[in-house]
PDB file of C-alpha atoms and ligand atoms in Angstrom:
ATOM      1  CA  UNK A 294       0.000   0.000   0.000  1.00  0.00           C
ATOM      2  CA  UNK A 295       0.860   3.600  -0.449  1.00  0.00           C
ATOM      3  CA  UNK A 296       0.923   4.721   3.214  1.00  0.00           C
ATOM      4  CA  UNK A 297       0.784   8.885   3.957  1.00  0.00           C
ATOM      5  CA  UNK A 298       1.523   9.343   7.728  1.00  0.00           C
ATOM      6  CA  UNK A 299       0.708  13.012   8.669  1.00  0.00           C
ATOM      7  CA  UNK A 300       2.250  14.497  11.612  1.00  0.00           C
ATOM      8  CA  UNK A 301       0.852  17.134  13.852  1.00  0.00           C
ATOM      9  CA  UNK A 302       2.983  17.924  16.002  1.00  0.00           C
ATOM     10  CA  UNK A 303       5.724  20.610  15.885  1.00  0.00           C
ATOM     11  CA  UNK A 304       8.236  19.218  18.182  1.00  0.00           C
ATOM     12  CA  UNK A 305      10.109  16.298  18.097  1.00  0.00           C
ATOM     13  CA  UNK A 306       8.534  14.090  20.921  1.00  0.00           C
ATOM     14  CA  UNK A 307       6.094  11.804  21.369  1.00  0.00           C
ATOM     15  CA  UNK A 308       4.224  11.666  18.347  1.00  0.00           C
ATOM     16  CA  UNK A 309       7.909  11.625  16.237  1.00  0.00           C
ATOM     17  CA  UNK A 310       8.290   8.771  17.782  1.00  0.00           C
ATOM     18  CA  UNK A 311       5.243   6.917  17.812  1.00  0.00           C
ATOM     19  CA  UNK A 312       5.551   7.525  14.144  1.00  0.00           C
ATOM     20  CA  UNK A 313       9.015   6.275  13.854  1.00  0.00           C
ATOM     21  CA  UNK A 314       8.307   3.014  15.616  1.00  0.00           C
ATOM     22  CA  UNK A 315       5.623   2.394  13.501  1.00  0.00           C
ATOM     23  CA  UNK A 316       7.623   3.616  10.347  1.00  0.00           C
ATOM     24  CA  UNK A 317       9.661   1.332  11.209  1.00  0.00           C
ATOM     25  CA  UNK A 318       7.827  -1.919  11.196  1.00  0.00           C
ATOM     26  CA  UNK A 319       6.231  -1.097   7.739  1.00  0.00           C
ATOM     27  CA  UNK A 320       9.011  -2.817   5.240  1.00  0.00           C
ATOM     28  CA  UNK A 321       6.195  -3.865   2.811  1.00  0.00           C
ATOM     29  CA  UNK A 322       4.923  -0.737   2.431  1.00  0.00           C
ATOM     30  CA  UNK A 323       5.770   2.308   0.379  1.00  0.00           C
ATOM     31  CA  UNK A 324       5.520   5.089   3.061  1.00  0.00           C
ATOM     32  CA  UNK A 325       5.552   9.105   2.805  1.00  0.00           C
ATOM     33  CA  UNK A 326       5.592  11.286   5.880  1.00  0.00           C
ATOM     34  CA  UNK A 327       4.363  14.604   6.009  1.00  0.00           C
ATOM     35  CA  UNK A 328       4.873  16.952   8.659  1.00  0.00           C
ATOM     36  CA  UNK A 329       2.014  19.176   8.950  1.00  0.00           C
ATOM     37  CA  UNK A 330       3.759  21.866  10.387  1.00  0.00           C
ATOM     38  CA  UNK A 331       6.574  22.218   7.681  1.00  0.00           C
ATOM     39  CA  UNK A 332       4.254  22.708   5.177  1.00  0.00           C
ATOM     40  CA  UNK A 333       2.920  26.011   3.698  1.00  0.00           C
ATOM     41  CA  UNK A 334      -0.553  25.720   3.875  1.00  0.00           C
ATOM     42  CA  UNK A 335      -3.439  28.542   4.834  1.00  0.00           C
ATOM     43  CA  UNK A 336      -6.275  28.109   6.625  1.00  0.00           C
ATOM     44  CA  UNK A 337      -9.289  26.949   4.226  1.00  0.00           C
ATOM     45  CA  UNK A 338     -11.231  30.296   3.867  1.00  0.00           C
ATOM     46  CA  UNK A 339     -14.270  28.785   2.687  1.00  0.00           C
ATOM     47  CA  UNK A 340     -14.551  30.401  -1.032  1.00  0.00           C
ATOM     48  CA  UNK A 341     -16.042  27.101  -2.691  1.00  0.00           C
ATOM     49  CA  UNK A 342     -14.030  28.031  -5.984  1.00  0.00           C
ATOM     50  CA  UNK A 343     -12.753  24.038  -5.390  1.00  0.00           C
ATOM     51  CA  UNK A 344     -16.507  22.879  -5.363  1.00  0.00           C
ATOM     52  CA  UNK A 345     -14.809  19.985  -2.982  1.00  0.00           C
ATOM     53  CA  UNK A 346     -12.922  18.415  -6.421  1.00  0.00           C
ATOM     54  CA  UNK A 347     -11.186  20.996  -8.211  1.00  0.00           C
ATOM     55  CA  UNK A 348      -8.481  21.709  -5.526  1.00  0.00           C
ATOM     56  CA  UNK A 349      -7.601  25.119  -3.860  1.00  0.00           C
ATOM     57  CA  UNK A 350      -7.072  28.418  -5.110  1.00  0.00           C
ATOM     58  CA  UNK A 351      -4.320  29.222  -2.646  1.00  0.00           C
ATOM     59  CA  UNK A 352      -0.820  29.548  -3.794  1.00  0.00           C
ATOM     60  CA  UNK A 353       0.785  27.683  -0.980  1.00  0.00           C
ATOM     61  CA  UNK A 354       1.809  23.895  -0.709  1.00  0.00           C
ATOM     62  CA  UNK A 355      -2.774  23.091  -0.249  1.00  0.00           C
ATOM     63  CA  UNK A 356      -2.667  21.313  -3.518  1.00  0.00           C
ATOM     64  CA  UNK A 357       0.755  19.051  -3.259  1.00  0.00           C
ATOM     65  CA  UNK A 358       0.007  17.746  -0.053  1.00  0.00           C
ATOM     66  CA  UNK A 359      -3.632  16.908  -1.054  1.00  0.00           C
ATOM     67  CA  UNK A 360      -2.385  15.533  -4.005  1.00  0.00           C
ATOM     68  CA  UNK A 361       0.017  12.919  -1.893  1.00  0.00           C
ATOM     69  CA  UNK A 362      -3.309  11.698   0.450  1.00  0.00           C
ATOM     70  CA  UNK A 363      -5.502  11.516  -3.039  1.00  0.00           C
ATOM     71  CA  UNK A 364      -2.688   9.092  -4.044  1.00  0.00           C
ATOM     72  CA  UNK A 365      -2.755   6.766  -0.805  1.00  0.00           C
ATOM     73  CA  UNK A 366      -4.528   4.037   0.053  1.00  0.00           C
ATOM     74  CA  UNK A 367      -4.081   4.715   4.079  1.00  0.00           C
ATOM     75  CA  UNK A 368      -3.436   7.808   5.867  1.00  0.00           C
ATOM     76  CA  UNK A 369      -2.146   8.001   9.168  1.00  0.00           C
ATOM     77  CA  UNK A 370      -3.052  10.712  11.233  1.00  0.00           C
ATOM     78  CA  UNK A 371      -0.709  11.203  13.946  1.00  0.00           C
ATOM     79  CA  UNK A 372      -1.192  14.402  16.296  1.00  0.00           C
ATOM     80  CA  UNK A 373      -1.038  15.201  20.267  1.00  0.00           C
ATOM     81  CA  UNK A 374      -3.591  16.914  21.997  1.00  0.00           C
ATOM     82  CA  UNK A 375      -3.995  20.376  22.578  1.00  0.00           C
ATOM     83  CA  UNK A 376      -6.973  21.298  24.529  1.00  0.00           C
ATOM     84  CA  UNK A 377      -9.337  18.155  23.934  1.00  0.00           C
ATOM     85  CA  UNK A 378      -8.339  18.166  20.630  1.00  0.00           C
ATOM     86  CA  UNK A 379      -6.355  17.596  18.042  1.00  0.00           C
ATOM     87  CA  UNK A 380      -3.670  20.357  17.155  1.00  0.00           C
ATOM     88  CA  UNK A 381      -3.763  23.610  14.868  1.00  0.00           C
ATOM     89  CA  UNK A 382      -1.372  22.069  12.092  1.00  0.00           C
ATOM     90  CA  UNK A 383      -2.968  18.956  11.568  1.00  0.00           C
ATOM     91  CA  UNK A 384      -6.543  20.389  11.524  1.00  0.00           C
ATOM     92  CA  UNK A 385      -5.895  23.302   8.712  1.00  0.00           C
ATOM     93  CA  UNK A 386      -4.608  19.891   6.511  1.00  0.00           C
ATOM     94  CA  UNK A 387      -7.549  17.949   7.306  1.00  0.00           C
ATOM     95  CA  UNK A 388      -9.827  21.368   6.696  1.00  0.00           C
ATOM     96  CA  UNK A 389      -8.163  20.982   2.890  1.00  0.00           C
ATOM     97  CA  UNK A 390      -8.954  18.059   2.398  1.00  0.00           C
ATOM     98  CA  UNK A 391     -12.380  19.791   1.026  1.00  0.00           C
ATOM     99  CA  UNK A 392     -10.570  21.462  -1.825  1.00  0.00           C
ATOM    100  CA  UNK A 393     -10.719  17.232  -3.221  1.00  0.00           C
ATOM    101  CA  UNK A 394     -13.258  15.528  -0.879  1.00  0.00           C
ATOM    102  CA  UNK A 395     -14.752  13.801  -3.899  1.00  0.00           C
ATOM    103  CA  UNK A 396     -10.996  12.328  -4.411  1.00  0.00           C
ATOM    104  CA  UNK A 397     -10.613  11.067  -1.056  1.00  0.00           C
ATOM    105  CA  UNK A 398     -13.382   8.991  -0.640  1.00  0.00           C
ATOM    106  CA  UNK A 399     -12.711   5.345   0.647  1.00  0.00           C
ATOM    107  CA  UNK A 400      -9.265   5.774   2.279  1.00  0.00           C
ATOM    108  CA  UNK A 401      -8.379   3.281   5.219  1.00  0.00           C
ATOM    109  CA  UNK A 402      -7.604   5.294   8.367  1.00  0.00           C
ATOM    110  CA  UNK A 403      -5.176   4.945  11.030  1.00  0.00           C
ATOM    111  CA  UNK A 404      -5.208   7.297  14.172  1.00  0.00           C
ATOM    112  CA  UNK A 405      -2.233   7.952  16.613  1.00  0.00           C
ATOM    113  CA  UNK A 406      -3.099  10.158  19.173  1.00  0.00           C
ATOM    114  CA  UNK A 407      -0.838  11.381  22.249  1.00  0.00           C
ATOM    115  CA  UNK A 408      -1.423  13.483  25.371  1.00  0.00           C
ATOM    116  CA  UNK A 409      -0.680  14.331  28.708  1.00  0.00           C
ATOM    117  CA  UNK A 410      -3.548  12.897  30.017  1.00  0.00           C
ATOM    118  CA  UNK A 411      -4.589   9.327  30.811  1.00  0.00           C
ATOM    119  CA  UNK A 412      -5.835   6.858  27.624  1.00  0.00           C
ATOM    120  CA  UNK A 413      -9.691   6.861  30.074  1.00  0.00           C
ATOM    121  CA  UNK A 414      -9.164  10.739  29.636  1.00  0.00           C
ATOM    122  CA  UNK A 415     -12.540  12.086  27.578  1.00  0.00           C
ATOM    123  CA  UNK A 416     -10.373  13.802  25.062  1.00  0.00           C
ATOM    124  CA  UNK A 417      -9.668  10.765  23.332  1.00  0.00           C
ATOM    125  CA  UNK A 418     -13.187   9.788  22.512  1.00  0.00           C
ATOM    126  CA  UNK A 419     -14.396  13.757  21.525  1.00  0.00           C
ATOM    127  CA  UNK A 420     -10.873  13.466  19.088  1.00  0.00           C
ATOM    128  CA  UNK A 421     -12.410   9.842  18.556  1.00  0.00           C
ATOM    129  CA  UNK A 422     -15.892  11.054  17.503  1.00  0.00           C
ATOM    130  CA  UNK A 423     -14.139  13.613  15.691  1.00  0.00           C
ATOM    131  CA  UNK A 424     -12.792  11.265  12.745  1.00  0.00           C
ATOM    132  CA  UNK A 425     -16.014   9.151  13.007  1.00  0.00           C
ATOM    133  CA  UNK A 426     -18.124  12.098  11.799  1.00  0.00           C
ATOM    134  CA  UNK A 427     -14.951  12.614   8.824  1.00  0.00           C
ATOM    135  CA  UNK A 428     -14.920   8.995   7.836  1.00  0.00           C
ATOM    136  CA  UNK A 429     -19.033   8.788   7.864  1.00  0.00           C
ATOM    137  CA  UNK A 430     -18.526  11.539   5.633  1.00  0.00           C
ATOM    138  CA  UNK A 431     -16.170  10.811   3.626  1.00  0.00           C
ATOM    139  CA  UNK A 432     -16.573   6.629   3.444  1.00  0.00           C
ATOM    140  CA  UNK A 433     -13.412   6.092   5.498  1.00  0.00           C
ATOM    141  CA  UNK A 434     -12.601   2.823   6.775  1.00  0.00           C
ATOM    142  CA  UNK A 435     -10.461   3.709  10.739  1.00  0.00           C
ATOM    143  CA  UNK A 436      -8.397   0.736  10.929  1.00  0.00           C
ATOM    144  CA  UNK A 437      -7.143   1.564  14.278  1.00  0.00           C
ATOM    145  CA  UNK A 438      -7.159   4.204  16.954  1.00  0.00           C
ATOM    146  CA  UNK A 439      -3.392   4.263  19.176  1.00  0.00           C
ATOM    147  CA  UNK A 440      -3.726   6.573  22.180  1.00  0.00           C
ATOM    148  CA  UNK A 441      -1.177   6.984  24.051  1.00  0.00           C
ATOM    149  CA  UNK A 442      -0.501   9.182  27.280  1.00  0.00           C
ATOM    150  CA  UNK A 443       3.175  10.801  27.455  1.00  0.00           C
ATOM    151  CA  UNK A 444       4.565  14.660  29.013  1.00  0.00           C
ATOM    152  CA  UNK A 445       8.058  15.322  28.390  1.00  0.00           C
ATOM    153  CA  UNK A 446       9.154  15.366  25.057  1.00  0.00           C
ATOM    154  CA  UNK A 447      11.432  12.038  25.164  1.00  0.00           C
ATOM    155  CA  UNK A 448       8.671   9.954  27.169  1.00  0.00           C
ATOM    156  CA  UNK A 449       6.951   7.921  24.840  1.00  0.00           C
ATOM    157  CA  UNK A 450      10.178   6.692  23.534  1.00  0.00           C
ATOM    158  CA  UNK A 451      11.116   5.559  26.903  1.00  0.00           C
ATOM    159  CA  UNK A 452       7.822   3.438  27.181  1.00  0.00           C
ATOM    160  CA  UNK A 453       8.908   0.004  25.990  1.00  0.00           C
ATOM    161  CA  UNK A 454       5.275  -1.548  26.160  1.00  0.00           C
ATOM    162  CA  UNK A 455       3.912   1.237  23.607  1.00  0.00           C
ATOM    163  CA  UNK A 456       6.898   0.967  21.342  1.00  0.00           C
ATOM    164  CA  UNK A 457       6.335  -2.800  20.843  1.00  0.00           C
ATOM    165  CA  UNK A 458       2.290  -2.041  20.203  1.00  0.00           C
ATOM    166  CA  UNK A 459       3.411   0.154  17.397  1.00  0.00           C
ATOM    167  CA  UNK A 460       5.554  -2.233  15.957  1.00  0.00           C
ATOM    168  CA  UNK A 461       3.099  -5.136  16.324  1.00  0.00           C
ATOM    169  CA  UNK A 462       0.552  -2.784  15.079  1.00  0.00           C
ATOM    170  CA  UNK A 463       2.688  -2.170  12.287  1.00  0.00           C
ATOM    171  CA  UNK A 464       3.205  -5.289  11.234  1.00  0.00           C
ATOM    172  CA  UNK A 465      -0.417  -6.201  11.234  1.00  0.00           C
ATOM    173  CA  UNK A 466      -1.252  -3.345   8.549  1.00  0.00           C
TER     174      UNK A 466
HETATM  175  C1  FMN B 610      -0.822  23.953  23.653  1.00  0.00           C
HETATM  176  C2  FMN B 610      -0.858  22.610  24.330  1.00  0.00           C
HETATM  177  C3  FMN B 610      -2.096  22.103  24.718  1.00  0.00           C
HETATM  178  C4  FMN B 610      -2.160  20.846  25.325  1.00  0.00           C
HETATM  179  N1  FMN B 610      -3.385  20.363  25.670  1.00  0.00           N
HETATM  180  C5  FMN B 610      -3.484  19.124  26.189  1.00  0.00           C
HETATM  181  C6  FMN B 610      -4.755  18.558  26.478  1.00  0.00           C
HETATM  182  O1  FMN B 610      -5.816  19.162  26.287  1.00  0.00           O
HETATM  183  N2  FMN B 610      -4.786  17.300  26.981  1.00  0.00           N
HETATM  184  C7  FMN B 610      -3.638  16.573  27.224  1.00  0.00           C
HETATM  185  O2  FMN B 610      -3.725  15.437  27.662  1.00  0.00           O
HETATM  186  N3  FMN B 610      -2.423  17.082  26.935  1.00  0.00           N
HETATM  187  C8  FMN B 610      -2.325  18.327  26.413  1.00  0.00           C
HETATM  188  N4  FMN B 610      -1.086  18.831  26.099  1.00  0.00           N
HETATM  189  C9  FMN B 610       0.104  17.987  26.306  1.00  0.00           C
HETATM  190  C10 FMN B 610       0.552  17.266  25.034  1.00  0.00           C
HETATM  191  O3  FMN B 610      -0.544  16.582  24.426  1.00  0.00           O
HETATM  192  C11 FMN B 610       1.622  16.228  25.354  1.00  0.00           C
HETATM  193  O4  FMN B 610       2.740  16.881  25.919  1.00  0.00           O
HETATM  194  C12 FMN B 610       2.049  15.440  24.160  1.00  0.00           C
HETATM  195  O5  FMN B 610       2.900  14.401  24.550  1.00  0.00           O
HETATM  196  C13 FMN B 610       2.750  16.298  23.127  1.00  0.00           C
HETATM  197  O6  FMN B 610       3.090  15.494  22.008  1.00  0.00           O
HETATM  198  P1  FMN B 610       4.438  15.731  21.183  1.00  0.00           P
HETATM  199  O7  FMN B 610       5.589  15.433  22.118  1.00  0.00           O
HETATM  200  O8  FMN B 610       4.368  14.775  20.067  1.00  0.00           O
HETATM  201  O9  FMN B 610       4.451  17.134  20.704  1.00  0.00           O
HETATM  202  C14 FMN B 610      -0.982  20.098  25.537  1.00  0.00           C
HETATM  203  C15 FMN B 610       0.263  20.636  25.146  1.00  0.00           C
HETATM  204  C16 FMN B 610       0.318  21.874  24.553  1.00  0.00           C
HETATM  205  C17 FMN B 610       1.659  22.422  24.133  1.00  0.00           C
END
């Protein structure tokens, strides 16, 4: 499979390397990883000149990155939470992907999700409900949903039990 793993967040911490453990169990797959806050991209300002297949108007990176999750057959959405949800970067992507909802229709799904919090923490299932609503809309298929609770920057990576899920999890993709 083509396999598009957006990242959220703008450090590297938890999420990096959630992503990296999982990157790394994915041999068989042909994997592209964008980091949502690298890329140029404006907040969707809700002109309808893409009429949701025609891509956006702006002259910013919108159309290449959209492009790239058109292409896949999974995306990975990987992001930590910032108040209950998830953060700035990775929602102004997902707010794109209008510009080419018809295009996007039918993608499997894969969540990784990472916050301070405990995994029982309500955040989870509002972020949860969240992509529901998306993939009702947009015939998504969520393979799985990761949460994972983790602080400091370099905790995650320290957590031995949650890098071997996201291997295992990896290899069962
Ligand atoms: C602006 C901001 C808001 C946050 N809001 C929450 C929150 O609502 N719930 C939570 O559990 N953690 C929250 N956190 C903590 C982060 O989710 C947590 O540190 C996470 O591990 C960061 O992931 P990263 O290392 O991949 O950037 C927040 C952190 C920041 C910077």
């Amino acid at each position: 499979m083509k396999i598009t793993i957006v990242n959220g967040s703008p450090r590297k911490g938890n999420t990096v390397a959630a992503i990296n453990a999982l990157i790394s169990g994915l041999n068989n797959h042909e994997v592209e990883l964008i980091d949502a806050d690298k890329v140029n991209i404006s907040p969707c300002r809700g002109c309808g000149v893409c009429e949701c297949y025609k891509g956006c108007v702006a002259q910013d990176d919108s159309n290449a990155v959209i492009d790239i999750l058109v292409a896949s057959d999974m995306i990975i959405f990987a992001s930590p939470v910032y108040w209950w949800g998830i953060t700035a970067q990775i929602k102004k992507l997902i707010d794109k992907c209008y510009c080419k909802g018809a295009l996007l229709k039918g993608k499997k799904i894969g969540l990784i999700i990472v916050g301070g919090a405990s995994t029982d923490n309500e955040q989870y299932d509002l972020i949860g409900r969240q992509f529901n609503c998306i993939s009702e809309y947009l015939n998504w298929d969520i393979v799985f949903y990761n949460k994972y609770s983790a602080s400091a920057a370099n905790e995650l990576a320290g957590n031995t039990d949650a890098m071997n899920d996201l291997k295992s999890l990896a290899e069962s993709i």
